[in-house]
Coordinates of C-alpha atoms in Angstrom, one line a residue:
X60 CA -50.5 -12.9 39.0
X61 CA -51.9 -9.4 40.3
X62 CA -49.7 -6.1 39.4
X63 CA -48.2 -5.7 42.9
X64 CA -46.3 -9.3 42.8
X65 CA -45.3 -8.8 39.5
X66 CA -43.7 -5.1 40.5
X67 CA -42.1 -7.3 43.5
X68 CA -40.6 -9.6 41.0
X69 CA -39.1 -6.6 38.8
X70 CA -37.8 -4.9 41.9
X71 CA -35.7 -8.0 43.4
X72 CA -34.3 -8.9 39.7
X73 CA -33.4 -5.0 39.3
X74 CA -31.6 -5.3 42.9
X75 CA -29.6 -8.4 41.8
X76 CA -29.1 -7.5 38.2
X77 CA -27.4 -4.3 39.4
X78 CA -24.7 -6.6 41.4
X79 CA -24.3 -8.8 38.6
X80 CA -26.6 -11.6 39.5
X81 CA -29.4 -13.4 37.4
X82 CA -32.1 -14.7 39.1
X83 CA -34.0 -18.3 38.1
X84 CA -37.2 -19.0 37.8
X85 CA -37.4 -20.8 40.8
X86 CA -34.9 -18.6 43.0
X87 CA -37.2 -15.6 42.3
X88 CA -40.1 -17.2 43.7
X89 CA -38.1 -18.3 46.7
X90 CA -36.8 -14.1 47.0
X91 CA -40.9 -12.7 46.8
X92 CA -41.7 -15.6 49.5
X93 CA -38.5 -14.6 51.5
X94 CA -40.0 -10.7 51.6
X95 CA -43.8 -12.3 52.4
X96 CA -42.4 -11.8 55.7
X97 CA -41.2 -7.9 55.9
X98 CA -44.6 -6.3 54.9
X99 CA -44.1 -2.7 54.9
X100 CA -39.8 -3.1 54.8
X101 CA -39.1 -4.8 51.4
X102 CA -36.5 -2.7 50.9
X103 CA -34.4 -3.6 53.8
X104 CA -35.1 -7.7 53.1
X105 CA -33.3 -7.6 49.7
X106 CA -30.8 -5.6 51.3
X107 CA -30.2 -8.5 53.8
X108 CA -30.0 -11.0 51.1
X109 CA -27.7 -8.7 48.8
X110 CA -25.3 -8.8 52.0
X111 CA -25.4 -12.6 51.9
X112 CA -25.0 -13.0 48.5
X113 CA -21.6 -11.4 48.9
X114 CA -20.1 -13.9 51.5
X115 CA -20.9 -16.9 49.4
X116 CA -18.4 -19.0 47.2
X117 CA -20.3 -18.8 43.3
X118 CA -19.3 -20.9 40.1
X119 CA -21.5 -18.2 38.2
X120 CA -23.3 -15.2 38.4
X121 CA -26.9 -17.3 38.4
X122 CA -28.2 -17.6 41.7
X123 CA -30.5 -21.2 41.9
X124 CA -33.0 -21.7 44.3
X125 CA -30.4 -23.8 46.5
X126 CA -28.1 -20.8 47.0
X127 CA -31.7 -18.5 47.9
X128 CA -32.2 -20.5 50.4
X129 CA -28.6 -20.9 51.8
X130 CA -28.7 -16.9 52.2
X131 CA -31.9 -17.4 53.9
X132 CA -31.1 -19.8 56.5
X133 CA -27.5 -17.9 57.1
X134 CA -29.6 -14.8 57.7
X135 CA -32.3 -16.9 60.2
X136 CA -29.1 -18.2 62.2
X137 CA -30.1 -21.6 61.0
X138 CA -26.9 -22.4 58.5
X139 CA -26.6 -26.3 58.6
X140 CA -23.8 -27.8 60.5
X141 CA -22.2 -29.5 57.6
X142 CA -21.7 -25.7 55.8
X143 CA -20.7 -24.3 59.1
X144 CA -18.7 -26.5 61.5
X145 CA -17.7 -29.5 59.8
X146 CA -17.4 -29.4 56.3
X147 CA -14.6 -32.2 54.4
X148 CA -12.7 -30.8 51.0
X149 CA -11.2 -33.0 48.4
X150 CA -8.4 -32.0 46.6
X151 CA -10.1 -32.0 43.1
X152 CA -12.2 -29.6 44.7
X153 CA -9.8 -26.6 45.8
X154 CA -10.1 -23.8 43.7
X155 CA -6.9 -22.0 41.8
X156 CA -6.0 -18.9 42.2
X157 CA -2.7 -17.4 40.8
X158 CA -0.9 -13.7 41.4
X159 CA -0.9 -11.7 38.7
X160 CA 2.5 -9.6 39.1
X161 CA 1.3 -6.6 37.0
X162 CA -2.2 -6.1 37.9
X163 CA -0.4 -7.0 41.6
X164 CA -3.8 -9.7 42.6
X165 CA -5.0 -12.9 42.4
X166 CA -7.3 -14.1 39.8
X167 CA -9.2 -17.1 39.2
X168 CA -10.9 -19.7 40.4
X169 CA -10.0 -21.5 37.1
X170 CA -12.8 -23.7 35.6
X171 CA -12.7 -27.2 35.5
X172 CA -9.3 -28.5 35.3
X173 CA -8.2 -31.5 33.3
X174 CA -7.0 -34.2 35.1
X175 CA -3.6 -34.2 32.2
X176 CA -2.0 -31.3 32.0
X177 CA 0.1 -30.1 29.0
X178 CA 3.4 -28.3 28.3
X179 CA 2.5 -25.2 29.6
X180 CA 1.3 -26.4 32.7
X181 CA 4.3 -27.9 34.0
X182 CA 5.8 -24.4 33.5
X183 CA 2.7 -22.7 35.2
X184 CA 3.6 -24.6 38.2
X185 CA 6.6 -23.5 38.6
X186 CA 5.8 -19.8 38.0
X187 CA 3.2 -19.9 40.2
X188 CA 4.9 -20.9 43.0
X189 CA 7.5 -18.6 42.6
X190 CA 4.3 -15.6 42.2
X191 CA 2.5 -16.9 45.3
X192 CA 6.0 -16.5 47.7
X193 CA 7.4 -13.3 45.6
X194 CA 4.2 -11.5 46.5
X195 CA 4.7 -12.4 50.3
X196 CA 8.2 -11.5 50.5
X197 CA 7.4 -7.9 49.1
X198 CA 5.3 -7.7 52.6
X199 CA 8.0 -8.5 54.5
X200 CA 9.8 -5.3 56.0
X201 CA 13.3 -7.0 56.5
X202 CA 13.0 -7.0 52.0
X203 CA 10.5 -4.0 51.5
X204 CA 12.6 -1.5 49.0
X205 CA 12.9 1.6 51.2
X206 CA 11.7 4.7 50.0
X207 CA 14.3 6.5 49.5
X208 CA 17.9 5.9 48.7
X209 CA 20.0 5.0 51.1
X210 CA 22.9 2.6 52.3
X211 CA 21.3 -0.5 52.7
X212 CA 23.0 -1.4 56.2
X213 CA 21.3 1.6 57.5
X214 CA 18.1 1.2 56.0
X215 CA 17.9 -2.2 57.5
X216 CA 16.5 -4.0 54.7
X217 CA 17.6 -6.6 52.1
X218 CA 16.3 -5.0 48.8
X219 CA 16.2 -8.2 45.8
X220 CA 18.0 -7.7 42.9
X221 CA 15.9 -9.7 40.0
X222 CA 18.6 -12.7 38.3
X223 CA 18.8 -10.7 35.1
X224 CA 19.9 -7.9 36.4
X225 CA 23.1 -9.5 38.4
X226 CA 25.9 -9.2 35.8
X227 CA 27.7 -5.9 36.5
X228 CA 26.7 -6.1 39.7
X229 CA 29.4 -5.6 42.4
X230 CA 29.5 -6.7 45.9
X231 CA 27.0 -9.1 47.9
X232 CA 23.5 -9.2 46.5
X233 CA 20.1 -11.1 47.5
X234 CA 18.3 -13.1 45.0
X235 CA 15.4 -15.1 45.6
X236 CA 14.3 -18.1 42.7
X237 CA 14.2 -21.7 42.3
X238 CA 16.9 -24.3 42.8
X239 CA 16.5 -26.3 39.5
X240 CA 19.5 -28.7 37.9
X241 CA 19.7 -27.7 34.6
X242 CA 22.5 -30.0 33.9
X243 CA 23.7 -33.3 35.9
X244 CA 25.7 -32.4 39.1
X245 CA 25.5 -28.5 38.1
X246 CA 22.6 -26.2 39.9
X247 CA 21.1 -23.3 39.1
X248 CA 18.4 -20.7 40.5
X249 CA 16.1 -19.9 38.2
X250 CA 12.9 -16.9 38.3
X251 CA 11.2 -15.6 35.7
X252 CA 13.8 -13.2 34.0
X253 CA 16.7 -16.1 34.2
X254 CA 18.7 -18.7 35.4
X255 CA 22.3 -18.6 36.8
X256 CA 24.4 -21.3 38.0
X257 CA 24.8 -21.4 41.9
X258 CA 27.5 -22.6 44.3
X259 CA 26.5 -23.8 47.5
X260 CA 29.8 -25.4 48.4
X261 CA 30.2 -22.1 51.8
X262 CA 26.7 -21.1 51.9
X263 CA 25.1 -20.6 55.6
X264 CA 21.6 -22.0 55.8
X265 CA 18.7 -21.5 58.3
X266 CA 16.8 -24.5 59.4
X267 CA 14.9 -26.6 56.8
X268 CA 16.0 -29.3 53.8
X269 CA 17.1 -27.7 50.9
X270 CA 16.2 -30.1 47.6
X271 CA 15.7 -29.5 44.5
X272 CA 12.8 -27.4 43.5
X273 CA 13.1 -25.9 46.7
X274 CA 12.4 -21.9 46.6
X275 CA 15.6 -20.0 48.6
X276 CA 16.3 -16.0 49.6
X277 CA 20.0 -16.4 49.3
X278 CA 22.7 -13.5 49.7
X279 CA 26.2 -14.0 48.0
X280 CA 28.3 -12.6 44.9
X281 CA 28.3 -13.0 41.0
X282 CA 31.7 -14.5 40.5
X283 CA 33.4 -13.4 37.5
X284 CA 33.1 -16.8 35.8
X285 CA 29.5 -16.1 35.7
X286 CA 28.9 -18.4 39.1
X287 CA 26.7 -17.0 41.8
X288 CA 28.6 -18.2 45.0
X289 CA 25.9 -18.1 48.0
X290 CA 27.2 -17.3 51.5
X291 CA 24.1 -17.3 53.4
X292 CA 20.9 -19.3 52.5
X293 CA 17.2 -19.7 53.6
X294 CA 13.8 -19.9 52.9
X295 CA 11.1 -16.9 52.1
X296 CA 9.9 -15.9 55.6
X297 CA 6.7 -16.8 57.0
X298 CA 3.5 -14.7 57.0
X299 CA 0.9 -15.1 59.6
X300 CA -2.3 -16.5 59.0
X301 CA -4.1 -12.9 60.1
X302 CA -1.7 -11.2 57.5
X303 CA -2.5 -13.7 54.2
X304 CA -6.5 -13.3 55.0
X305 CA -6.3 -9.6 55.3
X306 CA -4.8 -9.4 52.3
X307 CA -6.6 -12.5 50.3
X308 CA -10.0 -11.3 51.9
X309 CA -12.8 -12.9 50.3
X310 CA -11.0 -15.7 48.2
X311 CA -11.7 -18.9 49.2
X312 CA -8.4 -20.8 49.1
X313 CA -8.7 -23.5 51.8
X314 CA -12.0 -24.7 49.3
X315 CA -14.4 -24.5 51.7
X316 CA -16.9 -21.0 51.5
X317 CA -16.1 -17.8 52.5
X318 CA -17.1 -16.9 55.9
X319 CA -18.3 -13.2 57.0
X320 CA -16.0 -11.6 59.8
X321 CA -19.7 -12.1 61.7
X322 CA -19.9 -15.5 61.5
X323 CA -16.5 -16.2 61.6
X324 CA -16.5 -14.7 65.2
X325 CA -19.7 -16.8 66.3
X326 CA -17.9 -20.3 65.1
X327 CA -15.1 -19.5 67.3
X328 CA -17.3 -18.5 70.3
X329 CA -18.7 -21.9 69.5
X330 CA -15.2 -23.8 69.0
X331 CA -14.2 -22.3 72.4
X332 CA -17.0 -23.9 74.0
X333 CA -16.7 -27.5 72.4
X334 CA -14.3 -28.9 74.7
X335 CA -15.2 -32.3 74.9
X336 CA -14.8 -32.5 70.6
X337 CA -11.8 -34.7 69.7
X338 CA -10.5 -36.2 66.4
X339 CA -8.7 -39.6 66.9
X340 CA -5.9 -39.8 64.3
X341 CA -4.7 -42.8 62.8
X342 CA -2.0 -43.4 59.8
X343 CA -0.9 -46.8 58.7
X344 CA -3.6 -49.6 60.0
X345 CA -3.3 -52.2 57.9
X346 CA -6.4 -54.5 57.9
X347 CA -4.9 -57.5 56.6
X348 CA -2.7 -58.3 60.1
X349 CA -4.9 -59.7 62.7
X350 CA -2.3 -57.9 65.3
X351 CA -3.2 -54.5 64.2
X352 CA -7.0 -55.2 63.8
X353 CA -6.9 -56.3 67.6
X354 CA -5.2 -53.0 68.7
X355 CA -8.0 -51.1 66.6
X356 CA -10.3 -53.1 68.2
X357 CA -9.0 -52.3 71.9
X358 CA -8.4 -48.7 71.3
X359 CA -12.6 -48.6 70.0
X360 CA -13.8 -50.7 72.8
X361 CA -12.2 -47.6 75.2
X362 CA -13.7 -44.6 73.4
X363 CA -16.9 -46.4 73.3
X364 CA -16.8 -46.6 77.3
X365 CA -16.4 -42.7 77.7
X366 CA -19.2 -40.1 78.8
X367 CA -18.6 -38.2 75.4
X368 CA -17.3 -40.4 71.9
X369 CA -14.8 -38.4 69.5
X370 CA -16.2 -36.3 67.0
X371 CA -14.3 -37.6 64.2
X372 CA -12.2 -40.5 63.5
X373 CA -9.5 -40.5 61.1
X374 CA -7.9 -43.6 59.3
X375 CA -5.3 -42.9 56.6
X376 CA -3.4 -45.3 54.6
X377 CA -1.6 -47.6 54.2
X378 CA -4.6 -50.0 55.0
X379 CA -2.7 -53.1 53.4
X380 CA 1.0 -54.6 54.4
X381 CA 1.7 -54.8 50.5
X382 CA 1.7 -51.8 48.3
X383 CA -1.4 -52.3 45.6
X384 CA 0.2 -52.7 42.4
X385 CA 0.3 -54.4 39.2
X386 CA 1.5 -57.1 41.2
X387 CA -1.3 -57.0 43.8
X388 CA -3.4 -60.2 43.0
X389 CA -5.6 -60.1 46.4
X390 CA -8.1 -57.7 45.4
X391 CA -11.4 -59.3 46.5
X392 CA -9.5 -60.5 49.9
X393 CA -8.8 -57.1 50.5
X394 CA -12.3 -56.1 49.6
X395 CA -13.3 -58.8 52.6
X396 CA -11.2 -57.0 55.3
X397 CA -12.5 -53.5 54.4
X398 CA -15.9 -55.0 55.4
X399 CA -14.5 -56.5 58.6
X400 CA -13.1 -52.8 59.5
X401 CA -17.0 -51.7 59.2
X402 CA -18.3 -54.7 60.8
X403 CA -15.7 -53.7 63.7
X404 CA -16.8 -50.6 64.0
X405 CA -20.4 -51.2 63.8
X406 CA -19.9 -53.5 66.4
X407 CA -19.2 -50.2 68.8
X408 CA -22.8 -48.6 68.1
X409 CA -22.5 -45.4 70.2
X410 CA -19.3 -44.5 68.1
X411 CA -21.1 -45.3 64.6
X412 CA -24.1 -43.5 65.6
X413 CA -22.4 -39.9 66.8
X414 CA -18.9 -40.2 65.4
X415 CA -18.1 -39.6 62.0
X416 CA -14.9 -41.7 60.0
X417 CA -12.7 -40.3 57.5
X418 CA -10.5 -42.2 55.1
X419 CA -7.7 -41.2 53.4
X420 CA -5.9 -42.9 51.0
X421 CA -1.7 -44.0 51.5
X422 CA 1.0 -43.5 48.8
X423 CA 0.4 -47.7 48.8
X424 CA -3.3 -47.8 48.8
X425 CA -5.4 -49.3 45.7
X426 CA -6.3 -46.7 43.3
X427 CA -4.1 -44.9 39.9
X428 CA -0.7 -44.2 39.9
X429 CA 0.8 -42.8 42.8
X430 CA 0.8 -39.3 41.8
X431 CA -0.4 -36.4 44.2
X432 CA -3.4 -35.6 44.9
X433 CA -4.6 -39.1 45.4
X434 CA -8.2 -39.6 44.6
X435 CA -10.3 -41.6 47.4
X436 CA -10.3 -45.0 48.4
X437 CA -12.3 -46.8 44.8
X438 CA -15.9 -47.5 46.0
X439 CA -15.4 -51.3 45.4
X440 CA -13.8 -51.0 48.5
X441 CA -15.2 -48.5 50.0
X442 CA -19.4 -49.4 49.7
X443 CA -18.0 -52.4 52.0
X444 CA -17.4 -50.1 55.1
X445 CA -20.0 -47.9 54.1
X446 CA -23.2 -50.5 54.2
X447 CA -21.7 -50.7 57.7
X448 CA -20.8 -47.1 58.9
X449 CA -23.3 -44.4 57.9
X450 CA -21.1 -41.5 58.6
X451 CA -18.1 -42.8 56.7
X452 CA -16.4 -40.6 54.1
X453 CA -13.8 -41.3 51.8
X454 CA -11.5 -38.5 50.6
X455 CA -8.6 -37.6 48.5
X456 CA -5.2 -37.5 49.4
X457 CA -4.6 -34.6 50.6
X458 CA -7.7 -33.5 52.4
X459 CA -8.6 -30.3 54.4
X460 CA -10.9 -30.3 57.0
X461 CA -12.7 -27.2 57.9
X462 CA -14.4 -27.4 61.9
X463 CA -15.8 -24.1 63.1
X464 CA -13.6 -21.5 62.0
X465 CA -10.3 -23.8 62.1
X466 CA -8.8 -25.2 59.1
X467 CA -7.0 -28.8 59.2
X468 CA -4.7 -30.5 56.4
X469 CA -4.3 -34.1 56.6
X470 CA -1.6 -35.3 54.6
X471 CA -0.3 -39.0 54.1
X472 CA 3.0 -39.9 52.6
X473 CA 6.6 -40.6 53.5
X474 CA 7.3 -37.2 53.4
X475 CA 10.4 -37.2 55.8
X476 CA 12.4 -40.1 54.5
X477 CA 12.3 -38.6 50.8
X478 CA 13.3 -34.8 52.0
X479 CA 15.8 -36.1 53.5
X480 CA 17.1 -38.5 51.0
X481 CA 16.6 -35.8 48.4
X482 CA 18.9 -32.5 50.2
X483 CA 21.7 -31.4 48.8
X484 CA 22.7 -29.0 51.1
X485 CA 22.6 -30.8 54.9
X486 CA 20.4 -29.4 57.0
X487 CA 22.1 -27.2 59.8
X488 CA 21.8 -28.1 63.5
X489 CA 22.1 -24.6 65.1
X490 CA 18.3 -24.3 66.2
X491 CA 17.4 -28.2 66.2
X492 CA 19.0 -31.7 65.1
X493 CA 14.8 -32.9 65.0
X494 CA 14.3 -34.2 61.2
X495 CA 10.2 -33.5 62.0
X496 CA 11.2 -29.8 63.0
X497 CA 13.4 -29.6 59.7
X498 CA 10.1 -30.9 57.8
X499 CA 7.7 -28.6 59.7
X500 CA 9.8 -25.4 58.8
X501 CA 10.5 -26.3 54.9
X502 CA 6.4 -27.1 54.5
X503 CA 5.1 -24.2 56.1
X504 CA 7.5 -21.8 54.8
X505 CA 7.2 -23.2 51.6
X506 CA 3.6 -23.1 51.3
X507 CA 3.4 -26.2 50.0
X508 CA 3.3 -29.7 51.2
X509 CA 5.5 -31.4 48.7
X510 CA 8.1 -29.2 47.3
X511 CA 9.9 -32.2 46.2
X512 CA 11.4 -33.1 42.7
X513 CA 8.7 -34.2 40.2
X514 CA 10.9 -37.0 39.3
X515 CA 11.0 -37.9 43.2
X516 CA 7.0 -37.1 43.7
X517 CA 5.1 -37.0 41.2
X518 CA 2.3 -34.0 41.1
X519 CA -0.7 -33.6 38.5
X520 CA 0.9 -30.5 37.1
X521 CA -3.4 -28.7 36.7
X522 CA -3.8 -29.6 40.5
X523 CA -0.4 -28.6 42.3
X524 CA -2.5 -25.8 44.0
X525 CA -4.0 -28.6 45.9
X526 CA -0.9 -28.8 48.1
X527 CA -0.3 -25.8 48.8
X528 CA -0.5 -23.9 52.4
X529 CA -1.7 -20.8 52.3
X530 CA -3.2 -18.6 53.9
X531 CA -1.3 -20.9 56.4
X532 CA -4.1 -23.6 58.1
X533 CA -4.1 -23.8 61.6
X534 CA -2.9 -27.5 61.8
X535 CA -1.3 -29.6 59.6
X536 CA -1.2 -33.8 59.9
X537 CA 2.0 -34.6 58.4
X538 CA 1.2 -38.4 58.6
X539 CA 4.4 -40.6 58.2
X540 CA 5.9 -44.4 58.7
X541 CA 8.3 -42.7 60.7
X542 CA 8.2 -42.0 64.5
X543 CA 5.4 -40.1 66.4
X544 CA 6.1 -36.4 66.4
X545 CA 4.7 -32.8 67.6
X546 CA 5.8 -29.7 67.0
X547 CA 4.5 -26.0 67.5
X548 CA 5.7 -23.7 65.0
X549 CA 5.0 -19.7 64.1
X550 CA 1.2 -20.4 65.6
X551 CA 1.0 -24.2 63.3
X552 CA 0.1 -27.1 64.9
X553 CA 1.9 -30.1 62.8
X554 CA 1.9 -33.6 64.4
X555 CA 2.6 -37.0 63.2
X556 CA 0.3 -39.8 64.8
X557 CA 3.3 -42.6 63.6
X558 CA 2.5 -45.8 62.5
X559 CA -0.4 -47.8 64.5
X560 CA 0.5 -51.2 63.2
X561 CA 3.9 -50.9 63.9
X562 CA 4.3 -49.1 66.9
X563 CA 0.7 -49.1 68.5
X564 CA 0.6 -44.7 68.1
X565 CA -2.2 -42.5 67.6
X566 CA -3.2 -39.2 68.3
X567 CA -5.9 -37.3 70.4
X568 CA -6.6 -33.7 68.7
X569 CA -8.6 -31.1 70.5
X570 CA -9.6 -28.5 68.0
X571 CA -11.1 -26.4 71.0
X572 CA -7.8 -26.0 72.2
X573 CA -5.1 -26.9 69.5
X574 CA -4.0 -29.9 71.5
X575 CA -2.3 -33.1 70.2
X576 CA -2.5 -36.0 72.5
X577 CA 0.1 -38.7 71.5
X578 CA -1.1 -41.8 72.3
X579 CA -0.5 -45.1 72.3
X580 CA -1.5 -48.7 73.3

């Protein structure tokens, strides 16, 4: 090696070492044959692949050869489409990243999580929760602490009073914490610096189901028994999606890479212009009734006929009539009629050629305990419609979908009937008597897709961050047993595609556009 390459070699491993990046062997090499190509302007080449280096999601501060060339190919426009328009996340792979109150950020990713939590988790999930909406609220002007003193009706705002600091208080306060029942039949809300005992028996609330677990913004009065009587009751108010990223910028919540404002603005130039892309939704296909295999049949033969096929197709649980439990005895039957669904859908070659399938795992679906997130579909069922379908994927359950720049949840369980059988407060009618709008509001204001009882719905307590929602995506699938729904709310697209063995309903979703189609047959 003459003198000249080897001074090329010390001056790209200065340029990353002064960013806090080690260089491998191999992804050395791969930066002097990157700058081959600059001649006389070396300088402004490792400039280009500093820049890069920025926007990418790392593990560790060595840089392989894999991520050289990713920077590479970003900065010669030719990023491959998986990294940049269609890219599928599972659960287990969502990074964590909790608020830290005093230092006033987030911090993380966390390592490698265990899949069992201990003691301290189940408490950290609480906390955080509480962290990730407190440091929302403190945005909000209607509860931003004016600046000077004044009387609070003419300030216009609705400053929080922290739980510990309630007794000796006089006169209406607002409180935000958790809705916990410390004690059967007696409820308390609960934040970090302490729990008080809550009556809810004249309290106004906003629309939304209020259960337990459920984080509130409630204004009342300490009673002098010690009881905080609520009068009016809601949930933290929603922050817009533009808001969250310019204040989260650069953390990768959703899981899938961080995109540069740049690029970000070229996937939507290119979203706009894919108008013909469409996702066909299905939830509940259950492959053991020959009705329901006949209607998936039909609904393939017609998007095989059209001038452009779907982009995606995606099938979520349950895929069997009978939940798979200990009792389930039909394993290798069941096995069979996962390799009839590929053999059906091989059968349509233009759609298992350009389209790609997604499966998602039901709360009844073969796999461990029915605790959230749901790992994918187990391959001994799986490699059955695989050997058929070369663009199937199996995923967890939840599973986020990133397409250009536009982030998708997909969500299956009976998410509706358990809310409802789980409020203790019910729901007011003033802006809507819609159940689904009632579920749409608690989800999305909650920033989280469960916020249901552990005892109701259970939730690895290391992995809870894989349900929540934020920054808030741009569509949600809340897939359900119950009835075909679609509502727009704050900017959120959240639609139910209902049950297609039961009632025949799909849905049609045009990410150029935001569009659910309901659909049936």
């Amino acid at each position: 090696m003459g003198v000249e390459q080897q001074l090329r070699l010390r001056k790209a491993q200065q340029k990353f070492r002064m960013r806090g990046l080690t260089l491998t062997v191999d992804a050395l090499k791969a930066v002097v044959a990157f700058l081959d190509g600059f001649l006389e302007a070396e300088d402004e080449g490792l400039e280009q692949l500093l820049s890069e280096a920025d926007k990418i999601s790392l593990k560790n501060n060595v840089l392989s050869k894999e991520s050289i060339l990713e920077m590479v190919a970003s900065i010669s426009g030719s990023t491959t489409i998986e990294r940049n328009v269609f890219k599928v996340i599972d659960a287990f792979q969502v990074p964590k990243f909790c608020y830290d109150p005093i230092r006033k950020m987030f911090h993380g990713p966390a390592e490698k999580l265990a899949l069992h939590g201990d003691a301290q988790s189940k408490a950290a999930l609480y906390r955080d929760r509480l962290q990730l909406l407190q440091q929302r609220i403190v945005r909000d002007r209607h509860f931003a602490k004016p600046a000077f003193r004044v009387d609070g009706s003419r300030s216009g705002t609705c400053e929080m009073t922290p739980l510990q600091s309630l007794i000796g208080c006089s006169g209406n306060r607002w409180v935000m914490g958790i809705i916990s029942q410390l004690e059967d039949g007696c409820y308390y809300l609960e934040d970090i610096s302490a729990a008080t005992p809550i009556d809810l028996s004249v309290a106004k609330t906003t629309t939304g189901f209020f259960t337990e677990n459920s984080i509130i913004v409630a204004e009342g009065e300490l009673q002098p028994d010690g009881v905080f009587k609520v009068y009016t009751c809601g949930f933290p108010p929603l922050e817009s999606r533009s808001v969250s990223l310019s204040i989260t910028a650069g953390l990768d919540f959703f899981g899938a890479g961080v995109l540069s404002p740049d690029e970000i603005l070229r996937l939507e130039r290119m979203e706009r212009k894919a108008i013909n892309d469409m996702f066909v939704v299905f939830s509940e296909v259950w492959i053991d009734q020959e009705e329901a295999m006949q209607k998936l049949g039909m609904v393939l033969d017609g998007f095989e006929s059209v001038e452009v096929v779907p982009t995606l197709f995606v099938f979520m649980g349950n895929f069997c009539s009978r939940p798979c439990n200990l009792a389930f005895h039909a394993f290798s039957k069941l096995r069979e009629q996962f390799n009839r669904l590929g053999s059906l859908i091989a059968a349509h070659p233009r759609i298992n050629q350009e389209s790609k399938f997604l499966f998602i795992p039901g709360p009844g679906d073969p796999g461990p305990a029915s605790v959230l997130p749901r790992p994918p579909i187990p391959d001994y069922f799986a490699r059955e419609v695989m050997k058929h379908v070369p663009n199937a994927i199996f995923s967890s359950n939840p599973c986020r979908v990133r397409y250009y720049s536009q982030e998708i949840v997909f969500f299956r369980q009976d998410l509706l009937y358990r809310m409802r059988r789980s409020c203790i407060i019910p729901p007011s009618e003033e802006e809507t008597k819609d159940p689904f709008e009632h579920l749409v509001a608690t989800v999305t204001h909650q920033s989280h897709l469960c916020p249901l009882p552990l005892m109701t719905e259970p939730i690895s307590w290391n992995y809870d961050h894989s349900l929540r929602l934020y920054p808030t995506p741009h569509t949600i699938v809340l897939a359900d047993c119950s009835e075909q729904k679609m509502f727009k709310y704050t900017g959120v697209t959240c639609f139910n595609p209902g049950s297609f063995t039961n009632d025949g309903t799909f849905v049609a979703y045009r990410p150029a556009t935001q569009e659910p189609e309901l659909s049936a047959i």
